[in-house]
Every structure is written in structure tokens, then in C-alpha cells.
């Protein structure tokens, strides 16, 4: 059973946010705009519940995740419907890029969290420290705040929430005001799976609710959204020394080398630029094609774009749905107009499609673009594929790295070794050779960027590390022995230490032997303490 708007509204009676279907403009429902007091209270409740959850046997915690996985698998069609209704994306993408990703992430957690949380022995190389035994333990932060955007309204907050819960944290989640119902479905499924409701609380609301969450009793924040909001979040977090992960925007380059398969690569470019109506942080945002195949590549991209069906996401035949709202569409229109004014060539598209609705924009290909154009510098959250040619590998790498962003990139070549070598030279959190975007669906792969694309990682081992703080536990094997470095300072102490340093680090064997002897002799002359 889905969470209905009425269920949510009955929880709080404050100002409401009306959520619209971006394709049809119909009302999906309304949710409360939580105020700062309500959000502070939610974080307090989470805080009170978290210690018991962290102390629970891990198999019991993981049982909740397993049950959640069963419920999600059984209800995939209904949940996909909720995602499509509020985000507009085709059902095919709600299933493949949202639900499948989450089911696989749960499996990853079930398989890996037991080993991840097992205390790890830390061997000591220094001979004197061999008298101690060290372990690295991973402790949950406590309450993890999560702030999410609208473009992947289910998979983004779900993977982060499940990772936080599996490692013993409680979560307070503030979804995007445009797509709150997907997060409410996540909450419902987890509560049905047996999770104490205080351990995951979804606080719906606008930007102010996110700002209030930052000031509440959370111990860590995972923020996903735009660079502009990310900067504000980072400043507020710095003021209270709150650790944060920032998953921000991208301007992902695609480099097509001359030996690439043009048929495969053009399909990848069209899918990579237009899936989710181009509103993917990892989407192909800049395409650089070797001059020898440039015209052929453009022609095939144009032909394949002509085959796409644009329409309402809930129609199974739809390839490209609407954009999220008109404001976003206007930004894309402005960027396309700027490119055309500066000399870009329109291959196809370039216009809004008002007969379908106010948020539809035609999949657009621009050729002969350059880096003076906004379309090559600013994030384009819309269905636009800007393409330009290059002559040499050096030029392609320089163009790819000429960006304030560094989220992901792709390289296309039949020579996998060449692709891998080139990947090392591109500054991005992820570089895929011969695929795009799919890294988000690889549960083992860390997700995150460099430069303005953010700080920290979600997903995989690195995503798990973000949910815990490392505690080093050390146990001395000789509890009845005073330590050499304690008081009893004086010339003998210094002799002992310098002798020990020579023993360990002097390159000359004679000096090392002398150091050992000096250290042993001076030990006997030390002042007792
Ligand atoms: P946004 O920055 O406008 O909003 C993101 C979230 O922050 C929303 O929940 C919003 O309500 C909240 N928010 C707004 N003001 C806030 C404030 N002052 N304090 C705290 N929270 C506040 O982003 P958006 O338009 O929802 O999403 C699109 C952006 O997200 C794009 O830039 C995209 O690249 C990025 N994104 C990044 C990733 C990634 O993993 N790197 C994934 C998806 C989307």
C-alpha cells in the first residue's frame, strides 16, 4: 500500500507543498513543509533511538534490510509508478535506474557490512610498538542527515539511507520539495520491514527545511544537489564543524577516439545525454569526437535521436519524458540560444514542445561548439548533446579537463589499454571506458567527484566509510611494564632514544650496532620513575 497524501498531511498540519506531475501538471499530492522545531524534534527522536539500534546484533539490523529488499522487489511496479508520477521520467528508467540500483545496493550491504564492521587488526612495524596490539573499529556517527535532489528521488536517498542504517546510524531525510513521495515510499517500506519509525524520519519541506536540518542534532550530513546550494550547506556545516559529504553537479565529458565503433558510441551519446531528459548528474554534457569520424558520428546521433519517443513517463513507449519544471527548461533554452548566437550549429531539436506540456524540451544536438559557450561550461540539466571535434589525444584530454567540474567522464575506443591509460589523465571521480552513467549502478563503485563536483563519496566501500568514524583501539601486551618513553628524562634518556633511532634508521650497519648498544647501556642509567 502506498503512502497517500492524506496519510502524510495528517501527521502535520503546517503549510503544505503541492507536488505536481511534471508531465501532466496534475496534482500528485501535498506534503507538509516541516518547520525548524519539528525537524529539531525529529533529530532528537532519532538521536534517542540510535544507541539501541547500534547496539543491536548486526544480523538483526541486516534482517530489516533483507525484508525491505523483499518488499521492494514485490512492490517494484507500484513504486516505479510513484517515481514516474512525481519526477516525470519514463517507467523504464524508474525501474532500471532507481529500483534495480537500490535492490542491488541492499545486496551489496548484506554481503559486505559484516566484514566492514568487524574490527580490523592493525599490525605495527616499529619493534617497540610490537608490544601492543591495535584494532581499527568503525563507529556509527549517530544521526545522519540526508538532503536529496529531485532527479533520482528514490535511488539517491535510498542507497544513502540504507548504508547509514546498516552501519548503525539513524537517519533524518529531507527529500526535494518536487519529489517527496518517493522518499515517503522508502520510509513506508522500511517501517513495514520492521524498522523503528524513529530511525528513519522523512521531513518534507523546501530549502528552509534543509537549512533547519543542518542546525538540528545531526552528526553528519550527506547532501546531494547543486553547487550553489552545496556551497551554502558547506558554509553552514563549517560553522558548527559538522562533517559533510557533498555530491554536486557535473559537466561530464565523453571522448570518442578515432578507433571507436561509431554505431555503438553514437547510441551511447544519445542515451547518455537524453536519458532522464538529460537531468542526470552523470549525463553526457560535452562530447569530443576525433575529426576523422566527426561527421559520421553526428549523422548517426541525429538519426537515432529522430527515433526517440517523447511523451509522458507512464506510457511504456516513452523514451524521453518532461523536465522537472519550467524554470529548468528556461535555463536550458538560454544555454542553447547562447551557443547558437556564438556560432554553434543546430543538428536537431533546440525548441520547447508546448503541445506536450510546459516542461517538454526536444532532445537537442549542437555541433561545432566551443568552450566560450555556456553550454560547455555550466551544468546543463536538460536534453542537450553538444559536440565538437578534436585532432589529437592531448587536445581531447586538455578539453575534458578544462572544467570547474570533475564528476565523471567516458572514453570510447576499441583499444581498452589505450582507454585505461587515457582514463588516468582525466580529472574526474569516475572514468568509464566504453560506457556512460552505468557506474552509478555498480554497487561496489564509489560515487562522487573532484573540484566543484563535491567532497566525499557515496556507494561501495568508500560510501560505507563515510557513515562511520574510525576508532583505533590499542591494547598493551605487557600491562606490568612501565614504558620506555615515560618520565625519567635526562642525558641517559636522550642517549637511549638517539641510540634507538640509529638502530632503526641509520643506513650504516656499524652505526646501527653502536646505536643498539648505546640504547641498551643508557637504559640501565636512567632515573627511576
Ligand atoms: P538543489 O541544490 O536546488 O536542491 C537540493 C536539495 O537541497 C533539495 O532538497 C533542496 O530543498 C535543498 N536545499 C535548498 N536550499 C537549501 C539550503 N539552503 N540548505 C539546505 N538544503 C537546501 O538541487 P536540485 O535542483 O534539487 O538537484 C539538481 C542538482 O543536483 C544538479 O546540480 C545535479 O547535478 C545535482 N546532483 C548531483 C548528484 C551527485 O551524486 N553528484 C546526483 C544527483 C543530482
Coordinates of C-alpha atoms and ligand atoms in Angstrom, one line a residue:
X1 CA 0.0 0.0 0.0
X2 CA 1.3 3.4 -0.9
X3 CA 1.6 6.4 1.4
X4 CA -1.3 8.7 0.4
X5 CA -1.1 12.5 0.6
X6 CA -3.8 12.3 3.3
X7 CA -1.7 10.0 5.5
X8 CA 1.2 12.5 5.3
X9 CA -0.9 15.5 5.8
X10 CA -2.5 14.0 8.9
X11 CA 1.0 13.9 10.6
X12 CA 1.5 17.6 10.5
X13 CA -0.9 20.4 9.7
X14 CA 1.6 23.1 8.8
X15 CA 1.9 24.9 5.5
X16 CA 1.7 22.4 2.7
X17 CA 3.6 21.8 -0.5
X18 CA 1.6 20.8 -3.5
X19 CA 3.5 18.3 -5.8
X20 CA 2.8 18.4 -9.5
X21 CA 3.3 15.7 -12.1
X22 CA 5.8 17.4 -14.4
X23 CA 4.3 15.7 -17.5
X24 CA 0.6 16.3 -17.0
X25 CA 0.6 19.2 -14.4
X26 CA -1.8 17.1 -12.4
X27 CA -1.5 17.3 -8.6
X28 CA 0.3 14.2 -7.2
X29 CA -0.5 15.2 -3.7
X30 CA 0.6 17.6 -1.0
X31 CA 3.1 17.2 1.9
X32 CA 3.8 19.3 4.9
X33 CA 6.5 21.9 4.9
X34 CA 8.2 20.9 8.2
X35 CA 9.3 23.8 10.3
X36 CA 12.6 24.1 12.2
X37 CA 11.0 23.0 15.5
X38 CA 9.5 19.8 14.0
X39 CA 12.8 19.0 12.3
X40 CA 14.8 19.5 15.6
X41 CA 12.3 17.2 17.3
X42 CA 12.7 14.6 14.6
X43 CA 16.5 14.7 15.1
X44 CA 16.1 14.4 18.9
X45 CA 13.9 11.3 18.4
X46 CA 16.4 9.8 16.0
X47 CA 19.2 10.5 18.5
X48 CA 17.3 8.8 21.3
X49 CA 16.6 5.7 19.2
X50 CA 20.1 5.3 17.6
X51 CA 22.1 3.9 20.5
X52 CA 19.8 0.9 20.8
X53 CA 19.9 0.3 17.1
X54 CA 23.7 0.5 17.0
X55 CA 23.9 -1.9 19.9
X56 CA 21.6 -4.4 18.2
X57 CA 23.2 -7.6 16.8
X58 CA 24.2 -6.9 13.3
X59 CA 22.2 -9.9 11.9
X60 CA 19.1 -8.3 13.4
X61 CA 19.8 -5.0 11.7
X62 CA 20.5 -6.6 8.4
X63 CA 17.3 -8.6 8.7
X64 CA 15.4 -5.3 8.3
X65 CA 17.3 -4.6 5.1
X66 CA 16.7 -8.1 3.8
X67 CA 12.9 -7.7 4.5
X68 CA 13.0 -4.3 2.8
X69 CA 14.6 -5.8 -0.2
X70 CA 11.8 -8.4 -0.4
X71 CA 9.1 -5.7 -0.1
X72 CA 10.7 -3.5 -2.7
X73 CA 11.1 -6.4 -5.1
X74 CA 7.4 -7.3 -4.6
X75 CA 6.2 -3.7 -5.0
X76 CA 8.5 -2.6 -7.8
X77 CA 5.8 -1.7 -10.2
X78 CA 3.8 0.5 -7.7
X79 CA 7.0 2.3 -6.5
X80 CA 8.1 2.9 -10.1
X81 CA 4.7 4.4 -10.7
X82 CA 5.2 6.8 -7.8
X83 CA 8.6 7.8 -9.1
X84 CA 7.4 8.4 -12.6
X85 CA 4.4 10.4 -11.4
X86 CA 6.4 12.9 -9.5
X87 CA 9.7 13.0 -11.4
X88 CA 8.3 12.5 -14.9
X89 CA 10.9 10.0 -16.0
X90 CA 9.9 7.0 -18.2
X91 CA 8.8 3.9 -16.3
X92 CA 11.6 2.0 -17.9
X93 CA 14.1 4.3 -16.1
X94 CA 12.2 4.3 -12.8
X95 CA 12.7 0.5 -12.8
X96 CA 16.2 0.3 -14.2
X97 CA 18.0 3.4 -12.7
X98 CA 16.1 3.6 -9.4
X99 CA 14.6 0.4 -8.2
X100 CA 17.2 -2.0 -9.6
X101 CA 20.0 0.2 -8.3
X102 CA 18.5 0.1 -4.8
X103 CA 17.9 -3.7 -4.7
X104 CA 21.5 -4.2 -5.8
X105 CA 22.8 -1.8 -3.2
X106 CA 21.0 -3.7 -0.4
X107 CA 22.6 -6.9 -1.7
X108 CA 26.0 -5.2 -1.5
X109 CA 25.3 -4.1 2.1
X110 CA 24.1 -7.6 3.1
X111 CA 27.2 -9.1 1.6
X112 CA 29.8 -6.6 2.8
X113 CA 28.7 -4.9 6.0
X114 CA 29.6 -7.8 8.4
X115 CA 33.2 -7.8 7.2
X116 CA 33.3 -4.0 7.1
X117 CA 32.3 -3.6 10.7
X118 CA 34.5 -6.4 12.0
X119 CA 37.4 -4.8 14.0
X120 CA 40.5 -4.8 11.8
X121 CA 43.9 -5.8 13.2
X122 CA 46.5 -3.0 12.7
X123 CA 50.0 -4.6 12.6
X124 CA 52.8 -2.4 13.9
X125 CA 56.2 -2.3 12.1
X126 CA 58.1 -0.4 14.8
X127 CA 59.7 -3.1 17.0
X128 CA 58.9 -1.3 20.3
X129 CA 55.3 -1.0 19.3
X130 CA 55.0 -4.7 18.6
X131 CA 54.4 -5.0 22.3
X132 CA 51.0 -3.6 21.6
X133 CA 48.1 -4.9 19.6
X134 CA 45.9 -2.5 17.6
X135 CA 42.5 -2.7 16.1
X136 CA 40.6 -0.4 13.9
X137 CA 36.9 -0.2 14.9
X138 CA 34.2 1.6 12.9
X139 CA 31.7 3.5 14.9
X140 CA 28.4 5.0 13.5
X141 CA 28.2 8.8 13.6
X142 CA 24.8 8.7 15.3
X143 CA 22.2 10.6 13.3
X144 CA 22.9 11.1 9.6
X145 CA 21.0 13.9 7.9
X146 CA 20.3 13.4 4.2
X147 CA 19.3 16.1 1.8
X148 CA 18.3 15.0 -1.6
X149 CA 17.5 16.4 -5.1
X150 CA 14.6 15.5 -7.4
X151 CA 16.4 13.9 -10.3
X152 CA 16.8 10.4 -8.7
X153 CA 14.2 10.8 -6.0
X154 CA 14.3 7.1 -4.9
X155 CA 17.7 5.7 -5.6
X156 CA 19.8 8.6 -4.2
X157 CA 18.2 8.8 -0.8
X158 CA 17.6 5.1 -0.5
X159 CA 21.2 4.0 -1.0
X160 CA 22.4 6.6 1.4
X161 CA 19.8 5.8 4.0
X162 CA 20.3 2.1 3.8
X163 CA 24.1 2.5 4.1
X164 CA 23.6 4.7 7.1
X165 CA 21.2 2.3 8.8
X166 CA 23.3 -0.8 8.1
X167 CA 26.2 0.8 9.8
X168 CA 24.2 1.6 12.9
X169 CA 23.1 5.2 12.3
X170 CA 19.6 6.7 12.5
X171 CA 18.5 8.9 9.6
X172 CA 16.5 12.1 9.1
X173 CA 15.9 12.6 5.4
X174 CA 14.8 15.8 3.7
X175 CA 13.8 15.0 0.1
X176 CA 13.4 17.5 -2.7
X177 CA 10.2 19.5 -2.4
X178 CA 9.5 18.5 -6.0
X179 CA 9.7 14.7 -5.4
X180 CA 8.9 13.9 -1.7
X181 CA 6.7 10.9 -2.3
X182 CA 9.5 8.6 -3.4
X183 CA 11.2 9.1 -0.1
X184 CA 7.9 8.6 1.8
X185 CA 7.7 5.2 0.0
X186 CA 11.2 4.4 1.2
X187 CA 10.1 5.3 4.7
X188 CA 7.0 3.2 4.4
X189 CA 8.8 0.1 3.2
X190 CA 11.4 0.3 5.9
X191 CA 8.8 0.8 8.6
X192 CA 6.9 -2.2 7.2
X193 CA 10.2 -4.1 7.2
X194 CA 10.3 -3.7 11.0
X195 CA 12.5 -0.5 11.4
X196 CA 11.6 1.6 14.5
X197 CA 10.0 4.7 12.9
X198 CA 12.3 7.0 14.8
X199 CA 15.3 5.5 13.0
X200 CA 14.2 6.9 9.6
X201 CA 12.1 10.0 9.6
X202 CA 11.3 11.8 6.4
X203 CA 10.9 15.6 6.9
X204 CA 9.4 17.1 3.8
X205 CA 9.8 20.7 3.0
X206 CA 11.6 23.3 0.9
X207 CA 15.1 24.7 1.1
X208 CA 14.4 26.1 4.6
X209 CA 13.7 22.6 5.9
X210 CA 17.1 21.5 4.6
X211 CA 18.7 24.5 6.4
X212 CA 16.9 23.6 9.6
X213 CA 18.1 20.0 9.3
X214 CA 21.7 21.3 9.2
X215 CA 21.1 23.1 12.5
X216 CA 19.4 20.1 14.2
X217 CA 21.1 17.4 16.3
X218 CA 22.6 15.5 13.4
X219 CA 26.1 14.2 13.5
X220 CA 26.9 14.1 9.8
X221 CA 25.2 15.3 6.6
X222 CA 25.1 13.8 3.2
X223 CA 24.0 16.5 0.7
X224 CA 23.2 15.9 -2.9
X225 CA 22.3 18.8 -5.1
X226 CA 23.6 21.8 -7.0
X227 CA 26.9 23.5 -6.5
X228 CA 25.2 26.8 -5.4
X229 CA 23.3 25.1 -2.6
X230 CA 26.3 22.8 -1.8
X231 CA 28.4 25.9 -1.1
X232 CA 25.7 27.3 1.3
X233 CA 25.5 23.9 3.0
X234 CA 29.3 23.7 3.4
X235 CA 29.4 27.1 5.0
X236 CA 26.7 26.3 7.5
X237 CA 28.3 23.0 8.2
X238 CA 31.7 24.6 8.8
X239 CA 30.2 27.0 11.3
X240 CA 29.2 24.0 13.5
X241 CA 32.1 21.7 12.4
X242 CA 29.6 19.2 11.0
X243 CA 31.2 16.6 8.7
X244 CA 29.6 16.6 5.3
X245 CA 29.6 14.7 2.0
X246 CA 28.7 16.9 -0.9
X247 CA 27.5 15.2 -4.1
X248 CA 27.2 18.1 -6.5
X249 CA 26.9 18.8 -10.2
X250 CA 28.8 17.6 -13.2
X251 CA 29.8 18.6 -16.7
X252 CA 30.8 15.1 -17.8
X253 CA 33.0 14.9 -21.0
X254 CA 32.8 12.0 -23.5
X255 CA 35.9 11.5 -25.5
X256 CA 35.5 9.5 -28.8
X257 CA 38.8 8.3 -30.2
X258 CA 39.2 7.6 -33.9
X259 CA 39.1 3.8 -33.5
X260 CA 35.8 3.9 -31.6
X261 CA 32.8 1.9 -33.0
X262 CA 30.7 4.8 -34.3
X263 CA 27.4 2.9 -34.2
X264 CA 27.9 1.9 -30.5
X265 CA 29.3 5.2 -29.5
X266 CA 26.5 7.3 -31.1
X267 CA 23.9 5.2 -29.3
X268 CA 25.8 5.8 -26.0
X269 CA 26.0 9.5 -26.6
X270 CA 22.2 9.8 -27.4
X271 CA 21.2 7.7 -24.4
X272 CA 23.8 9.3 -22.1
X273 CA 22.7 12.8 -23.0
X274 CA 18.9 12.3 -23.1
X275 CA 18.0 9.7 -20.5
X276 CA 16.0 11.2 -17.7
X277 CA 15.6 14.2 -20.1
X278 CA 19.3 15.0 -19.5
X279 CA 18.7 15.6 -15.8
X280 CA 21.4 13.3 -14.6
X281 CA 24.5 14.4 -12.7
X282 CA 26.5 11.8 -14.7
X283 CA 24.9 12.5 -18.1
X284 CA 27.0 13.2 -21.2
X285 CA 27.3 17.0 -21.1
X286 CA 30.2 17.6 -23.5
X287 CA 31.2 15.3 -26.4
X288 CA 34.6 15.5 -28.1
X289 CA 34.9 13.4 -31.3
X290 CA 38.0 12.7 -33.3
X291 CA 37.8 14.7 -36.5
X292 CA 38.1 11.6 -38.7
X293 CA 34.7 10.3 -37.6
X294 CA 33.1 13.6 -36.5
X295 CA 30.6 13.9 -39.4
X296 CA 29.6 10.2 -39.4
X297 CA 29.1 10.3 -35.6
X298 CA 26.9 13.4 -35.8
X299 CA 24.8 11.9 -38.6
X300 CA 24.2 8.7 -36.6
X301 CA 23.4 10.7 -33.4
X302 CA 20.8 12.7 -35.5
X303 CA 19.2 9.6 -36.9
X304 CA 19.0 7.9 -33.5
X305 CA 17.5 11.0 -31.9
X306 CA 14.8 11.1 -34.6
X307 CA 13.7 7.6 -33.4
X308 CA 13.1 8.7 -29.8
X309 CA 9.5 8.9 -28.5
X310 CA 8.9 11.9 -26.3
X311 CA 6.0 11.8 -24.0
X312 CA 4.5 11.0 -20.6
X313 CA 6.7 8.8 -18.5
X314 CA 3.9 6.4 -17.6
X315 CA 3.4 5.4 -21.3
X316 CA 5.7 2.4 -21.6
X317 CA 6.7 3.5 -25.1
X318 CA 8.2 6.8 -23.9
X319 CA 12.0 7.3 -24.2
X320 CA 12.2 10.9 -23.1
X321 CA 9.9 12.5 -20.6
X322 CA 9.5 16.1 -19.4
X323 CA 11.9 18.2 -17.5
X324 CA 11.1 18.8 -13.8
X325 CA 9.8 22.3 -14.1
X326 CA 9.7 25.3 -16.4
X327 CA 12.5 27.2 -14.6
X328 CA 14.9 24.4 -15.5
X329 CA 13.6 24.5 -19.1
X330 CA 14.3 28.2 -19.4
X331 CA 17.9 27.7 -18.2
X332 CA 18.4 25.1 -21.0
X333 CA 16.8 27.4 -23.6
X334 CA 19.1 30.2 -22.6
X335 CA 22.2 28.0 -22.9
X336 CA 21.1 26.7 -26.3
X337 CA 20.4 30.3 -27.5
X338 CA 23.8 31.4 -26.2
X339 CA 25.5 28.6 -28.1
X340 CA 23.7 29.3 -31.4
X341 CA 24.5 33.0 -31.0
X342 CA 28.2 32.2 -30.6
X343 CA 28.3 30.1 -33.8
X344 CA 27.2 26.5 -32.8
X345 CA 25.3 24.6 -35.4
X346 CA 21.9 23.1 -34.6
X347 CA 21.7 19.5 -35.7
X348 CA 18.3 18.7 -34.3
X349 CA 15.9 19.9 -31.6
X350 CA 16.5 23.2 -30.0
X351 CA 12.9 24.0 -29.1
X352 CA 10.4 23.5 -26.3
X353 CA 7.4 21.2 -27.1
X354 CA 4.5 23.1 -25.6
X355 CA 1.9 20.9 -27.3
X356 CA 3.1 18.1 -24.9
X357 CA 3.2 20.4 -21.8
X358 CA 5.1 23.3 -20.4
X359 CA 8.1 21.2 -19.3
X360 CA 8.9 19.3 -22.5
X361 CA 12.1 20.2 -24.5
X362 CA 13.1 18.4 -27.7
X363 CA 16.3 16.3 -27.5
X364 CA 18.8 18.7 -29.0
X365 CA 22.2 18.1 -30.7
X366 CA 24.6 21.1 -31.2
X367 CA 27.7 20.7 -33.3
X368 CA 30.8 22.9 -33.6
X369 CA 30.5 24.2 -30.0
X370 CA 33.5 25.7 -28.2
X371 CA 34.4 26.4 -24.6
X372 CA 33.4 30.1 -24.7
X373 CA 29.8 28.9 -24.8
X374 CA 27.8 28.4 -21.5
X375 CA 26.7 25.0 -22.8
X376 CA 30.3 23.8 -22.5
X377 CA 31.0 25.4 -19.1
X378 CA 27.8 25.4 -17.0
X379 CA 25.9 22.3 -16.0
X380 CA 23.0 21.7 -18.5
X381 CA 20.3 19.9 -16.7
X382 CA 18.3 19.1 -19.9
X383 CA 18.3 17.0 -23.1
X384 CA 21.2 18.6 -24.9
X385 CA 24.2 16.9 -26.6
X386 CA 26.9 19.5 -27.5
X387 CA 29.6 18.0 -29.8
X388 CA 32.9 19.3 -31.1
X389 CA 35.9 17.7 -32.9
X390 CA 39.5 17.3 -31.8
X391 CA 42.7 16.4 -33.6
X392 CA 44.9 14.8 -31.0
X393 CA 44.6 12.9 -27.8
X394 CA 46.4 15.7 -26.0
X395 CA 43.8 18.1 -27.1
X396 CA 41.0 15.8 -26.1
X397 CA 42.4 15.4 -22.6
X398 CA 43.0 19.2 -22.2
X399 CA 39.4 19.9 -23.3
X400 CA 38.0 17.3 -20.9
X401 CA 40.0 18.7 -18.0
X402 CA 39.1 22.3 -18.9
X403 CA 36.1 22.5 -16.5
X404 CA 35.4 23.5 -12.9
X405 CA 33.6 20.1 -12.5
X406 CA 35.0 16.6 -12.2
X407 CA 32.2 14.2 -11.5
X408 CA 32.6 11.5 -14.3
X409 CA 33.9 11.1 -17.8
X410 CA 33.9 8.5 -20.5
X411 CA 36.4 7.4 -23.2
X412 CA 35.5 5.4 -26.3
X413 CA 38.0 3.2 -28.1
X414 CA 38.4 -0.4 -29.3
X415 CA 41.8 -0.4 -27.7
X416 CA 41.0 -1.0 -24.0
X417 CA 44.6 -0.5 -22.8
X418 CA 44.7 2.9 -24.5
X419 CA 41.3 3.8 -22.9
X420 CA 42.5 2.8 -19.5
X421 CA 45.8 4.8 -19.9
X422 CA 43.9 7.9 -21.0
X423 CA 41.4 7.5 -18.1
X424 CA 44.2 8.1 -15.7
X425 CA 44.7 11.6 -17.3
X426 CA 41.1 12.8 -17.0
X427 CA 40.3 14.6 -13.7
X428 CA 37.0 13.0 -12.6
X429 CA 35.8 10.9 -9.8
X430 CA 34.8 8.1 -12.2
X431 CA 36.1 7.5 -15.8
X432 CA 34.3 4.8 -17.7
X433 CA 35.9 3.2 -20.8
X434 CA 33.2 2.3 -23.3
X435 CA 30.2 3.0 -21.2
X436 CA 28.4 6.0 -19.6
X437 CA 26.4 6.5 -16.4
X438 CA 26.3 2.8 -15.6
X439 CA 28.9 3.3 -12.8
X440 CA 26.0 4.5 -10.6
X441 CA 24.5 1.0 -10.9
X442 CA 27.7 -0.7 -9.8
X443 CA 27.2 -1.0 -6.1
X444 CA 30.9 -1.6 -5.4
X445 CA 31.9 1.6 -7.3
X446 CA 32.4 4.8 -5.2
X447 CA 30.3 7.6 -6.5
X448 CA 31.4 11.2 -6.2
X449 CA 33.6 13.9 -7.7
X450 CA 36.5 16.2 -7.5
X451 CA 36.7 20.0 -7.9
X452 CA 33.3 21.7 -7.8
X453 CA 31.6 18.3 -8.1
X454 CA 32.0 17.7 -4.4
X455 CA 33.6 16.2 -1.5
X456 CA 33.5 12.6 -0.3
X457 CA 31.8 9.5 -1.7
X458 CA 28.6 7.5 -1.5
X459 CA 28.2 3.9 -2.6
X460 CA 30.6 0.9 -2.1
X461 CA 33.4 0.7 0.4
X462 CA 34.0 4.5 0.4
X463 CA 30.3 5.1 0.9
X464 CA 30.4 2.9 4.0
X465 CA 33.5 4.7 5.3
X466 CA 31.5 8.0 5.2
X467 CA 28.9 6.6 7.6
X468 CA 31.4 5.7 10.4
X469 CA 34.3 7.3 12.2
X470 CA 37.4 5.3 12.8
X471 CA 38.3 4.4 16.3
X472 CA 41.7 3.0 16.9
X473 CA 41.8 0.6 19.9
X474 CA 45.1 -0.3 21.3
X475 CA 45.9 -2.9 23.9
X476 CA 49.4 -3.3 25.5
X477 CA 50.6 -6.9 25.8
X478 CA 52.7 -6.2 28.9
X479 CA 50.4 -4.4 31.4
X480 CA 53.0 -4.9 34.2
X481 CA 55.8 -3.0 32.3
X482 CA 56.4 0.8 32.5
X483 CA 57.0 2.3 29.1
X484 CA 60.4 3.4 28.0
X485 CA 59.2 6.9 26.9
X486 CA 57.7 7.8 30.2
X487 CA 59.4 10.2 32.6
X488 CA 62.9 9.6 33.8
X489 CA 64.2 12.2 31.4
X490 CA 67.9 13.2 31.5
X491 CA 71.1 12.5 29.5
X492 CA 70.6 8.7 29.7
X493 CA 67.1 9.0 28.3
X494 CA 68.4 11.1 25.3
X495 CA 71.2 8.6 24.8
X496 CA 68.8 5.7 24.9
X497 CA 66.5 7.4 22.3
X498 CA 69.2 8.5 19.9
X499 CA 70.7 5.0 20.1
X500 CA 67.3 3.5 19.3
X501 CA 66.9 5.9 16.4
X502 CA 70.3 4.8 14.9
X503 CA 69.3 1.2 15.4
X504 CA 66.1 1.7 13.4
X505 CA 67.0 4.2 10.8
X506 CA 70.8 4.6 10.3
X507 CA 71.8 3.3 6.9
X508 CA 75.3 2.3 8.1
X509 CA 75.4 -1.2 9.8
X510 CA 78.2 -0.3 12.2
X511 CA 76.3 2.8 13.4
X512 CA 73.2 0.7 13.8
X513 CA 75.0 -1.9 16.0
X514 CA 76.5 1.0 18.0
X515 CA 73.1 2.6 18.4
X516 CA 71.7 -0.7 19.8
X517 CA 74.5 -1.0 22.3
X518 CA 74.2 2.7 23.4
X519 CA 70.5 2.4 23.8
X520 CA 70.8 -0.8 26.0
X521 CA 73.6 0.7 28.2
X522 CA 71.8 4.0 28.8
X523 CA 68.6 2.2 29.8
X524 CA 70.4 1.0 32.9
X525 CA 71.5 4.5 33.8
X526 CA 68.1 6.1 33.6
X527 CA 66.5 7.8 36.6
X528 CA 63.8 5.6 38.1
X529 CA 60.2 6.9 37.8
Ligands
LIG1 P1 19.2 21.9 -5.2 O1 20.6 22.3 -4.8 O2 18.3 23.0 -5.7 O3 18.4 21.2 -4.1 C1 18.9 20.0 -3.5 C2 18.2 19.9 -2.1 O4 18.7 20.9 -1.2 C3 16.7 20.0 -2.1 O5 16.2 19.0 -1.2 C4 16.5 21.4 -1.6 O6 15.3 21.6 -0.9 C5 17.6 21.5 -0.6 N1 18.0 22.9 -0.2 C6 17.8 24.1 -0.9 N2 18.3 25.1 -0.3 C7 18.9 24.6 0.9 C8 19.6 25.2 1.9 N3 19.9 26.5 2.0 N4 20.1 24.4 2.9 C9 19.9 23.0 2.9 N5 19.2 22.4 1.9 C10 18.7 23.2 0.9 O7 19.4 20.8 -6.3 P2 18.3 20.2 -7.3 O8 17.8 21.2 -8.3 O9 17.3 19.5 -6.4 O10 19.1 19.0 -8.0 C11 19.8 19.1 -9.1 C12 21.3 19.2 -8.8 O11 21.7 18.1 -8.1 C13 22.2 19.2 -10.0 O12 23.2 20.2 -9.9 C14 22.8 17.8 -10.1 O13 24.0 17.7 -10.7 C15 22.9 17.5 -8.6 N6 23.0 16.1 -8.4 C16 24.2 15.6 -8.0 C17 24.4 14.2 -7.9 C18 25.7 13.6 -7.4 O14 25.6 12.5 -7.0 N7 26.8 14.3 -7.6 C19 23.3 13.4 -8.0 C20 22.1 14.0 -8.4 C21 21.9 15.3 -8.6

